[in-house]
mmCIF file of C-alpha atoms in Angstrom:
data_model
loop_
_atom_site.group_PDB
_atom_site.id
_atom_site.type_symbol
_atom_site.label_atom_id
_atom_site.label_comp_id
_atom_site.label_asym_id
_atom_site.label_seq_id
_atom_site.Cartn_x
_atom_site.Cartn_y
_atom_site.Cartn_z
ATOM 1 C CA ARG A 185 -6.412 3.713 9.133
ATOM 2 C CA THR A 186 -9.728 5.521 8.873
ATOM 3 C CA ARG A 187 -12.541 5.356 6.343
ATOM 4 C CA PRO A 188 -16.208 6.405 6.303
ATOM 5 C CA ASP A 189 -18.529 3.656 7.459
ATOM 6 C CA SER A 190 -20.622 2.648 4.454
ATOM 7 C CA ALA A 191 -23.751 2.163 6.561
ATOM 8 C CA HIS A 192 -23.359 5.450 8.444
ATOM 9 C CA ALA A 193 -21.774 7.946 6.080
ATOM 10 C CA ASP A 194 -21.209 10.577 8.759
ATOM 11 C CA GLU A 195 -19.299 8.227 11.045
ATOM 12 C CA ARG A 196 -15.675 7.150 10.790
ATOM 13 C CA ASP A 197 -14.491 3.558 10.890
ATOM 14 C CA PHE A 198 -11.013 3.161 12.382
ATOM 15 C CA THR A 199 -8.931 0.053 11.798
ATOM 16 C CA ARG A 200 -5.791 -0.621 13.805
ATOM 17 C CA GLY A 201 -3.302 -3.430 13.578
ATOM 18 C CA TRP A 202 0.074 -4.574 12.362
ATOM 19 C CA ASP A 203 1.360 -7.012 9.798
ATOM 20 C CA VAL A 204 4.564 -8.361 8.306
ATOM 21 C CA PRO A 205 4.211 -7.890 4.534
ATOM 22 C CA ARG A 206 7.583 -9.428 3.673
ATOM 23 C CA THR A 207 9.930 -11.923 5.220
ATOM 24 C CA ARG A 208 12.574 -12.716 2.644
ATOM 25 C CA PHE A 209 15.452 -15.144 2.580
ATOM 26 C CA ILE A 210 18.227 -14.320 0.137
ATOM 27 C CA PHE A 211 21.120 -16.588 -0.795
ATOM 28 C CA ASP A 212 23.606 -15.268 -3.307
ATOM 29 C CA GLY A 213 27.270 -15.412 -4.137
ATOM 30 C CA ASP A 214 29.851 -16.187 -6.798
ATOM 31 C CA PHE A 215 30.513 -19.601 -8.304
ATOM 32 C CA THR A 216 33.473 -18.090 -10.145
ATOM 33 C CA ASP A 217 34.657 -14.594 -10.928
ATOM 34 C CA ARG A 218 32.237 -14.601 -13.875
ATOM 35 C CA VAL A 219 29.231 -16.578 -12.581
ATOM 36 C CA TYR A 220 26.917 -15.164 -9.908
ATOM 37 C CA TYR A 221 23.892 -16.951 -8.395
ATOM 38 C CA HIS A 222 20.855 -15.566 -6.598
ATOM 39 C CA LEU A 223 18.036 -17.378 -4.752
ATOM 40 C CA ARG A 224 15.229 -15.493 -3.006
ATOM 41 C CA ALA A 225 12.178 -16.835 -1.155
ATOM 42 C CA ASN A 226 9.425 -14.884 0.541
ATOM 43 C CA ILE A 227 6.836 -15.604 3.237
ATOM 44 C CA ASN A 228 3.855 -13.544 2.101
ATOM 45 C CA THR A 229 0.916 -12.112 4.064
ATOM 46 C CA ALA A 230 -0.927 -15.438 3.715
ATOM 47 C CA SER A 231 2.052 -17.179 5.420
ATOM 48 C CA ASP A 232 2.843 -19.051 2.220
ATOM 49 C CA LEU A 233 6.433 -19.642 1.156
ATOM 50 C CA GLU A 234 7.045 -18.632 -2.455
ATOM 51 C CA LEU A 235 10.199 -18.869 -4.511
ATOM 52 C CA ILE A 236 10.387 -15.480 -6.228
ATOM 53 C CA ALA A 237 13.865 -15.533 -7.761
ATOM 54 C CA ALA A 238 16.333 -18.236 -8.755
ATOM 55 C CA PHE A 239 18.811 -17.308 -11.461
ATOM 56 C CA ALA A 240 22.406 -17.494 -12.562
ATOM 57 C CA GLN A 241 24.171 -14.485 -14.071
ATOM 58 C CA VAL A 242 27.149 -14.912 -16.369
ATOM 59 C CA GLU A 243 29.514 -12.034 -17.121
ATOM 60 C CA LEU A 244 30.266 -12.393 -20.800
ATOM 61 C CA SER A 245 32.588 -9.373 -20.889
ATOM 62 C CA ASP A 246 33.139 -6.114 -19.046
ATOM 63 C CA LYS A 247 29.981 -4.730 -20.737
ATOM 64 C CA TRP A 248 27.700 -7.724 -21.346
ATOM 65 C CA ASN A 249 26.040 -10.243 -19.042
ATOM 66 C CA VAL A 250 23.134 -12.675 -19.257
ATOM 67 C CA ARG A 251 20.739 -13.997 -16.601
ATOM 68 C CA VAL A 252 18.860 -17.287 -16.845
ATOM 69 C CA GLY A 253 16.071 -18.385 -14.505
ATOM 70 C CA ARG A 254 13.286 -16.828 -12.451
ATOM 71 C CA GLN A 255 14.035 -13.143 -12.081
ATOM 72 C CA TRP A 256 12.787 -9.584 -12.129
ATOM 73 C CA LEU A 257 12.802 -8.055 -15.581
ATOM 74 C CA ALA A 258 14.034 -4.541 -16.294
ATOM 75 C CA LEU A 259 10.843 -2.701 -17.222
ATOM 76 C CA SER A 260 9.655 -0.278 -14.539
ATOM 77 C CA ARG A 261 12.489 1.398 -12.605
ATOM 78 C CA GLU A 262 10.461 1.333 -9.383
ATOM 79 C CA ASP A 263 9.819 -2.412 -9.711
ATOM 80 C CA TRP A 264 13.546 -2.883 -10.393
ATOM 81 C CA ILE A 265 14.341 -1.435 -6.932
ATOM 82 C CA TYR A 266 14.590 -3.690 -3.885
ATOM 83 C CA PRO A 267 11.869 -2.945 -1.275
ATOM 84 C CA GLN A 268 14.582 -1.995 1.232
ATOM 85 C CA ASP A 269 15.753 0.778 -1.130
ATOM 86 C CA LEU A 270 12.445 2.647 -1.353
ATOM 87 C CA ALA A 271 12.117 6.064 0.265
ATOM 88 C CA ALA A 272 8.475 5.361 1.183
ATOM 89 C CA ILE A 273 7.024 2.481 3.173
ATOM 90 C CA GLU A 274 5.798 0.624 0.106
ATOM 91 C CA PHE A 275 5.800 0.636 -3.672
ATOM 92 C CA SER A 276 3.305 2.970 -5.337
ATOM 93 C CA ALA A 277 -0.115 1.853 -6.560
ATOM 94 C CA ASN A 278 1.178 2.606 -10.059
ATOM 95 C CA ASP A 279 3.777 -0.097 -9.513
ATOM 96 C CA PHE A 280 1.278 -2.475 -7.856
ATOM 97 C CA ASN A 281 -1.047 -2.177 -10.853
ATOM 98 C CA TYR A 282 1.391 -2.267 -13.756
ATOM 99 C CA ALA A 283 4.572 -3.998 -12.598
ATOM 100 C CA ILE A 284 5.086 -7.514 -13.970
ATOM 101 C CA TRP A 285 6.718 -9.074 -10.882
ATOM 102 C CA SER A 286 9.150 -11.973 -11.388
ATOM 103 C CA SER A 287 9.149 -14.196 -14.467
ATOM 104 C CA LEU A 288 10.988 -17.203 -15.829
ATOM 105 C CA GLY A 289 13.218 -16.298 -18.726
ATOM 106 C CA VAL A 290 16.481 -15.109 -20.211
ATOM 107 C CA GLN A 291 17.651 -11.497 -19.878
ATOM 108 C CA THR A 292 20.764 -9.868 -21.257
ATOM 109 C CA ARG A 293 22.259 -6.513 -20.290
ATOM 110 C CA PHE A 294 24.703 -4.136 -21.939
ATOM 111 C CA GLN A 295 26.287 -1.452 -19.749
ATOM 112 C CA ALA A 296 28.666 1.358 -20.718
ATOM 113 C CA GLU A 297 29.607 4.521 -18.831
ATOM 114 C CA ARG A 298 26.385 6.405 -19.564
ATOM 115 C CA LEU A 299 24.132 3.893 -21.321
ATOM 116 C CA ARG A 300 22.701 0.550 -20.306
ATOM 117 C CA TRP A 301 20.169 -1.652 -22.067
ATOM 118 C CA TRP A 302 18.259 -4.840 -21.218
ATOM 119 C CA PHE A 303 16.416 -7.292 -23.455
ATOM 120 C CA ALA A 304 14.426 -10.283 -22.178
ATOM 121 C CA LEU A 305 12.319 -13.213 -23.319
ATOM 122 C CA SER A 306 10.162 -14.655 -20.540
ATOM 123 C CA ASN A 307 6.973 -16.503 -19.673
ATOM 124 C CA GLY A 308 4.993 -13.338 -19.112
ATOM 125 C CA ALA A 309 3.711 -11.012 -16.420
ATOM 126 C CA PHE A 310 3.603 -12.710 -13.037
ATOM 127 C CA GLY A 311 4.802 -15.867 -14.772
ATOM 128 C CA GLY A 312 6.976 -16.758 -11.773
ATOM 129 C CA ARG A 313 4.426 -15.975 -9.069
ATOM 130 C CA GLN A 314 3.592 -19.521 -8.060
ATOM 131 C CA GLY A 315 3.342 -21.106 -4.635
ATOM 132 C CA PHE A 316 6.503 -23.039 -3.823
ATOM 133 C CA PRO A 317 7.260 -25.689 -4.984
ATOM 134 C CA SER A 318 4.835 -25.646 -7.942
ATOM 135 C CA SER A 319 6.005 -24.408 -11.319
ATOM 136 C CA PRO A 320 4.329 -22.229 -13.966
ATOM 137 C CA GLU A 321 1.744 -24.022 -16.103
ATOM 138 C CA SER A 322 1.466 -23.375 -19.838
ATOM 139 C CA ALA A 323 3.540 -20.226 -19.501
ATOM 140 C CA ASP A 324 2.886 -17.308 -21.802
ATOM 141 C CA GLY A 325 5.547 -15.619 -23.875
ATOM 142 C CA MET A 326 6.609 -12.020 -23.400
ATOM 143 C CA VAL A 327 9.273 -9.803 -24.909
ATOM 144 C CA SER A 328 10.486 -6.794 -22.940
ATOM 145 C CA SER A 329 13.262 -4.220 -23.073
ATOM 146 C CA ARG A 330 14.517 -1.199 -21.146
ATOM 147 C CA VAL A 331 17.111 1.480 -21.881
ATOM 148 C CA GLU A 332 18.644 4.037 -19.495
ATOM 149 C CA TYR A 333 20.927 6.989 -20.138
ATOM 150 C CA GLN A 334 22.799 9.198 -17.657
ATOM 151 C CA LEU A 335 22.896 12.865 -18.617
ATOM 152 C CA GLY A 336 25.542 13.563 -15.995
ATOM 153 C CA GLY A 337 27.988 11.327 -14.171
ATOM 154 C CA THR A 338 29.038 7.755 -14.814
ATOM 155 C CA ASP A 339 28.361 6.159 -11.405
ATOM 156 C CA TRP A 340 25.502 3.677 -11.840
ATOM 157 C CA SER A 341 25.339 2.955 -8.078
ATOM 158 C CA VAL A 342 23.686 6.374 -7.604
ATOM 159 C CA TRP A 343 20.506 4.847 -9.069
ATOM 160 C CA ASP A 344 20.393 1.746 -6.865
ATOM 161 C CA ASP A 345 17.748 3.317 -4.604
ATOM 162 C CA LEU A 346 15.080 6.038 -4.504
ATOM 163 C CA ILE A 347 16.370 7.676 -1.330
ATOM 164 C CA GLY A 348 19.237 10.012 -2.317
ATOM 165 C CA ARG A 349 21.802 9.915 0.480
ATOM 166 C CA ARG A 350 24.157 12.761 1.258
ATOM 167 C CA GLY A 351 27.578 12.662 -0.373
ATOM 168 C CA ARG A 352 26.398 11.268 -3.691
ATOM 169 C CA THR A 353 27.288 12.741 -7.047
ATOM 170 C CA SER A 354 24.659 14.702 -8.977
ATOM 171 C CA GLY A 355 23.057 13.299 -12.081
ATOM 172 C CA VAL A 356 19.967 12.839 -14.221
ATOM 173 C CA LEU A 357 18.767 9.433 -15.407
ATOM 174 C CA LEU A 358 16.374 8.983 -18.323
ATOM 175 C CA GLY A 359 14.618 5.641 -18.712
ATOM 176 C CA ALA A 360 12.228 4.111 -21.248
ATOM 177 C CA SER A 361 10.862 0.591 -21.576
ATOM 178 C CA GLY A 362 8.262 -1.535 -23.317
ATOM 179 C CA ALA A 363 6.800 -5.033 -23.296
ATOM 180 C CA TYR A 364 4.363 -7.144 -25.312
ATOM 181 C CA GLN A 365 2.593 -10.318 -24.217
ATOM 182 C CA GLY A 366 0.297 -12.556 -26.204
ATOM 183 C CA ARG A 367 -2.012 -13.601 -23.378
ATOM 184 C CA ASN A 368 -2.110 -12.995 -19.630
ATOM 185 C CA LYS A 369 -2.581 -16.217 -17.636
ATOM 186 C CA LEU A 370 -3.877 -14.325 -14.604
ATOM 187 C CA GLU A 371 -6.551 -12.602 -16.713
ATOM 188 C CA THR A 372 -7.789 -15.266 -19.063
ATOM 189 C CA GLU A 373 -10.151 -12.880 -20.855
ATOM 190 C CA THR A 374 -7.174 -10.832 -22.083
ATOM 191 C CA ARG A 375 -5.772 -11.847 -25.471
ATOM 192 C CA HIS A 376 -3.018 -9.269 -25.976
ATOM 193 C CA ALA A 377 -1.315 -6.802 -23.647
ATOM 194 C CA SER A 378 1.376 -4.202 -24.175
ATOM 195 C CA GLN A 379 3.013 -1.615 -21.964
ATOM 196 C CA LEU A 380 5.196 1.458 -22.374
ATOM 197 C CA ASN A 381 6.975 3.265 -19.539
ATOM 198 C CA GLY A 382 9.023 6.417 -19.195
ATOM 199 C CA ASP A 383 10.813 7.860 -16.180
ATOM 200 C CA VAL A 384 13.118 10.673 -15.123
ATOM 201 C CA SER A 385 15.271 10.567 -11.986
ATOM 202 C CA VAL A 386 17.303 13.429 -10.533
ATOM 203 C CA SER A 387 19.803 12.746 -7.768
ATOM 204 C CA GLY A 388 22.208 14.867 -5.753
ATOM 205 C CA SER A 389 23.849 15.037 -2.379
ATOM 206 C CA GLY A 390 20.951 14.518 0.024
ATOM 207 C CA PHE A 391 18.002 14.531 -2.373
ATOM 208 C CA HIS A 392 16.292 12.417 -5.014
ATOM 209 C CA LEU A 393 13.427 13.197 -7.425
ATOM 210 C CA PHE A 394 11.561 10.529 -9.352
ATOM 211 C CA PHE A 395 8.860 10.857 -12.034
ATOM 212 C CA ALA A 396 7.408 7.888 -13.913
ATOM 213 C CA GLY A 397 4.476 7.209 -16.219
ATOM 214 C CA SER A 398 2.939 3.990 -17.549
ATOM 215 C CA TRP A 399 0.605 3.203 -20.437
ATOM 216 C CA THR A 400 -0.955 -0.245 -20.716
ATOM 217 C CA SER A 401 -3.181 -1.424 -23.565
ATOM 218 C CA ARG A 402 -5.108 -4.697 -23.562
ATOM 219 C CA GLN A 403 -7.341 -6.561 -25.971
ATOM 220 C CA LEU A 404 -10.128 -8.705 -24.541
ATOM 221 C CA GLN A 405 -11.447 -11.944 -25.994
ATOM 222 C CA SER A 406 -14.303 -9.837 -27.353
ATOM 223 C CA THR A 407 -11.632 -8.026 -29.465
ATOM 224 C CA GLU A 408 -12.299 -4.809 -27.533
ATOM 225 C CA TRP A 409 -9.172 -2.786 -26.710
ATOM 226 C CA PHE A 410 -8.855 -0.582 -23.640
ATOM 227 C CA ASP A 411 -6.108 1.593 -22.177
ATOM 228 C CA GLN A 412 -5.022 2.407 -18.625
ATOM 229 C CA TYR A 413 -2.463 4.894 -17.351
ATOM 230 C CA GLY A 414 -0.367 5.442 -14.265
ATOM 231 C CA PHE A 415 1.822 8.205 -12.902
ATOM 232 C CA VAL A 416 3.965 8.691 -9.804
ATOM 233 C CA ALA A 417 5.951 11.732 -8.671
ATOM 234 C CA GLN A 418 8.163 11.500 -5.600
ATOM 235 C CA GLY A 419 10.809 13.546 -3.864
ATOM 236 C CA SER A 420 13.011 12.964 -0.810
ATOM 237 C CA LEU A 421 15.313 15.342 1.057
ATOM 238 C CA PHE A 422 17.748 14.642 3.894
ATOM 239 C CA VAL A 423 17.325 17.191 6.688
ATOM 240 C CA LEU A 424 19.860 15.433 8.965
ATOM 241 C CA ASP A 425 22.563 12.871 8.233
ATOM 242 C CA HIS A 426 20.252 9.987 9.165
ATOM 243 C CA THR A 427 16.812 11.551 8.592
ATOM 244 C CA TYR A 428 14.944 12.453 5.417
ATOM 245 C CA LEU A 429 11.507 13.773 4.490
ATOM 246 C CA TYR A 430 9.580 12.607 1.438
ATOM 247 C CA GLY A 431 6.367 13.221 -0.448
ATOM 248 C CA ARG A 432 4.587 11.348 -3.218
ATOM 249 C CA PHE A 433 1.688 11.741 -5.617
ATOM 250 C CA ASP A 434 0.405 8.434 -6.966
ATOM 251 C CA GLY A 435 -2.177 8.070 -9.727
ATOM 252 C CA VAL A 436 -3.817 5.118 -11.480
ATOM 253 C CA PHE A 437 -6.117 6.318 -14.249
ATOM 254 C CA ALA A 438 -8.927 4.127 -15.593
ATOM 255 C CA GLY A 439 -8.686 5.447 -19.144
ATOM 256 C CA SER A 440 -11.033 3.476 -21.413
ATOM 257 C CA THR A 441 -11.414 0.500 -19.038
ATOM 258 C CA PRO A 442 -14.874 -1.077 -19.536
ATOM 259 C CA GLY A 443 -17.178 -0.040 -16.710
ATOM 260 C CA ASP A 444 -17.731 3.068 -14.626
ATOM 261 C CA TYR A 445 -14.450 3.733 -12.790
ATOM 262 C CA GLU A 446 -12.920 6.770 -11.133
ATOM 263 C CA ASP A 447 -9.251 7.660 -11.207
ATOM 264 C CA TYR A 448 -7.216 6.680 -8.149
ATOM 265 C CA THR A 449 -5.119 9.531 -6.733
ATOM 266 C CA VAL A 450 -3.188 9.377 -3.463
ATOM 267 C CA TYR A 451 -1.196 12.051 -1.662
ATOM 268 C CA ALA A 452 1.422 10.856 0.803
ATOM 269 C CA ALA A 453 4.123 12.369 3.002
ATOM 270 C CA GLY A 454 6.473 10.821 5.500
ATOM 271 C CA VAL A 455 9.752 10.785 7.355
ATOM 272 C CA GLY A 456 12.448 8.112 7.215
ATOM 273 C CA TRP A 457 15.302 7.406 9.613
ATOM 274 C CA LEU A 458 18.335 5.304 8.687
ATOM 275 C CA PRO A 459 20.324 4.261 11.766
ATOM 276 C CA PHE A 460 23.321 3.169 9.669
ATOM 277 C CA LEU A 461 24.749 5.257 6.843
ATOM 278 C CA TRP A 462 26.258 2.270 5.061
ATOM 279 C CA THR A 463 23.006 0.321 4.426
ATOM 280 C CA ASN A 464 19.317 0.808 3.644
ATOM 281 C CA ARG A 465 18.350 -2.510 5.198
ATOM 282 C CA TRP A 466 17.665 -0.907 8.562
ATOM 283 C CA LYS A 467 15.058 1.823 8.330
ATOM 284 C CA VAL A 468 12.138 3.357 10.253
ATOM 285 C CA ASN A 469 9.305 5.173 8.446
ATOM 286 C CA VAL A 470 6.232 7.109 9.546
ATOM 287 C CA GLU A 471 3.862 7.927 6.690
ATOM 288 C CA PHE A 472 0.511 9.666 6.142
ATOM 289 C CA SER A 473 -1.561 8.877 3.029
ATOM 290 C CA TYR A 474 -4.859 10.293 1.803
ATOM 291 C CA LEU A 475 -7.208 8.822 -0.838
ATOM 292 C CA PRO A 476 -10.093 11.149 -1.787
ATOM 293 C CA GLN A 477 -11.931 8.546 -3.917
ATOM 294 C CA ALA A 478 -13.811 5.439 -2.827
ATOM 295 C CA ILE A 479 -11.334 2.676 -3.542
ATOM 296 C CA HIS A 480 -14.106 0.355 -4.759
ATOM 297 C CA ASP A 481 -14.822 2.895 -7.526
ATOM 298 C CA THR A 482 -11.268 2.650 -8.886
ATOM 299 C CA THR A 483 -9.324 -0.071 -10.705
ATOM 300 C CA VAL A 484 -6.983 -0.502 -7.708
ATOM 301 C CA GLU A 485 -7.489 -3.434 -5.371
ATOM 302 C CA PRO A 486 -7.699 -2.538 -1.650
ATOM 303 C CA SER A 487 -4.552 -3.568 0.170
ATOM 304 C CA GLY A 488 -3.080 -3.050 3.591
ATOM 305 C CA MET A 489 0.288 -2.829 1.846
ATOM 306 C CA LEU A 490 -0.964 0.299 0.078
ATOM 307 C CA GLY A 491 -2.518 1.597 3.293
ATOM 308 C CA PHE A 492 -6.153 1.428 2.144
ATOM 309 C CA LEU A 493 -8.827 -1.106 3.076
ATOM 310 C CA PRO A 494 -12.060 -2.117 1.296
ATOM 311 C CA SER A 495 -14.589 0.717 1.268
ATOM 312 C CA ASP A 496 -17.320 2.072 -0.996
ATOM 313 C CA SER A 497 -17.206 5.524 0.595
ATOM 314 C CA ARG A 498 -14.897 8.422 -0.160
ATOM 315 C CA ASP A 499 -12.107 9.971 1.906
ATOM 316 C CA GLN A 500 -9.880 7.285 3.403
ATOM 317 C CA TRP A 501 -6.587 8.052 5.106
ATOM 318 C CA SER A 502 -3.924 6.094 6.912
ATOM 319 C CA ILE A 503 -1.030 6.687 9.257
ATOM 320 C CA ARG A 504 1.504 3.880 9.174
ATOM 321 C CA THR A 505 4.782 3.149 10.915
ATOM 322 C CA GLN A 506 7.248 0.611 9.574
ATOM 323 C CA PHE A 507 10.431 -0.864 11.000
ATOM 324 C CA GLN A 508 12.583 -2.660 8.451
ATOM 325 C CA PHE A 509 15.688 -4.678 9.106
ATOM 326 C CA GLY A 510 17.863 -7.205 7.311
ATOM 327 C CA PHE A 511 21.091 -9.127 7.690
#
């Protein structure tokens, strides 16, 4: 990674290194033909073990099911995707800023040939993000819902990833979601928070396009309301059976956030190689990303997972390589 040195603006500061952002242990299976269980733990970058999912799913009928426990909620489509199923190395900054992570709650889903819908009651954004084995304290309440509709095709498995392998059927997926929360435990000055999301996905044999926007509105203890926005546009194209190219524009817009902030805009391009055509768990990526703003002037926190380190100077770029594997 490179960034201007804040003390010597004409010089470049290079940072090299490697890390393991995720080490996850997943245990899942079927109790019966109608009851499915899922447990997932993660060793994070601080080497802490955290329990991030623990739920049971009951199939009520061929169209309805219900999940109970700590789980991801259907809100943002990108956050709903497993990390192994991303085209890029990491989730977008739009997702990092506005996704709600895992929560403790109840979620029901209806699924037909072209339409599916989720509704959930939970303990709020990041309600389940606690160090194992502690549990959430004084959890907040949140209501959330998401609806998706396929304009073409009836195969829901096409939308299980953001990669777009060859041989898949063509289709267009429209998605919309919303959530409201009374108070955010991780931001105690926030009294109310709401979010709306919309996304469009286009998939075909060997390509995938994804466009998503987010609007978040919050009320502070001072009764002042402010809005923030996010947008991501991404495309991937297979040039060989095992190799694809991708590009992404990622924006997090300060809106009416109190303070003097710039918008965060990142341009990224990369190549991915999948050694096995039957799984996304094994993957190699090389990616270039460019951030024209000073990250300290934006509302986005610096993160090696995003590819950008703390800096109060403009023009930071990174070249990253990732090897991903799973069993």
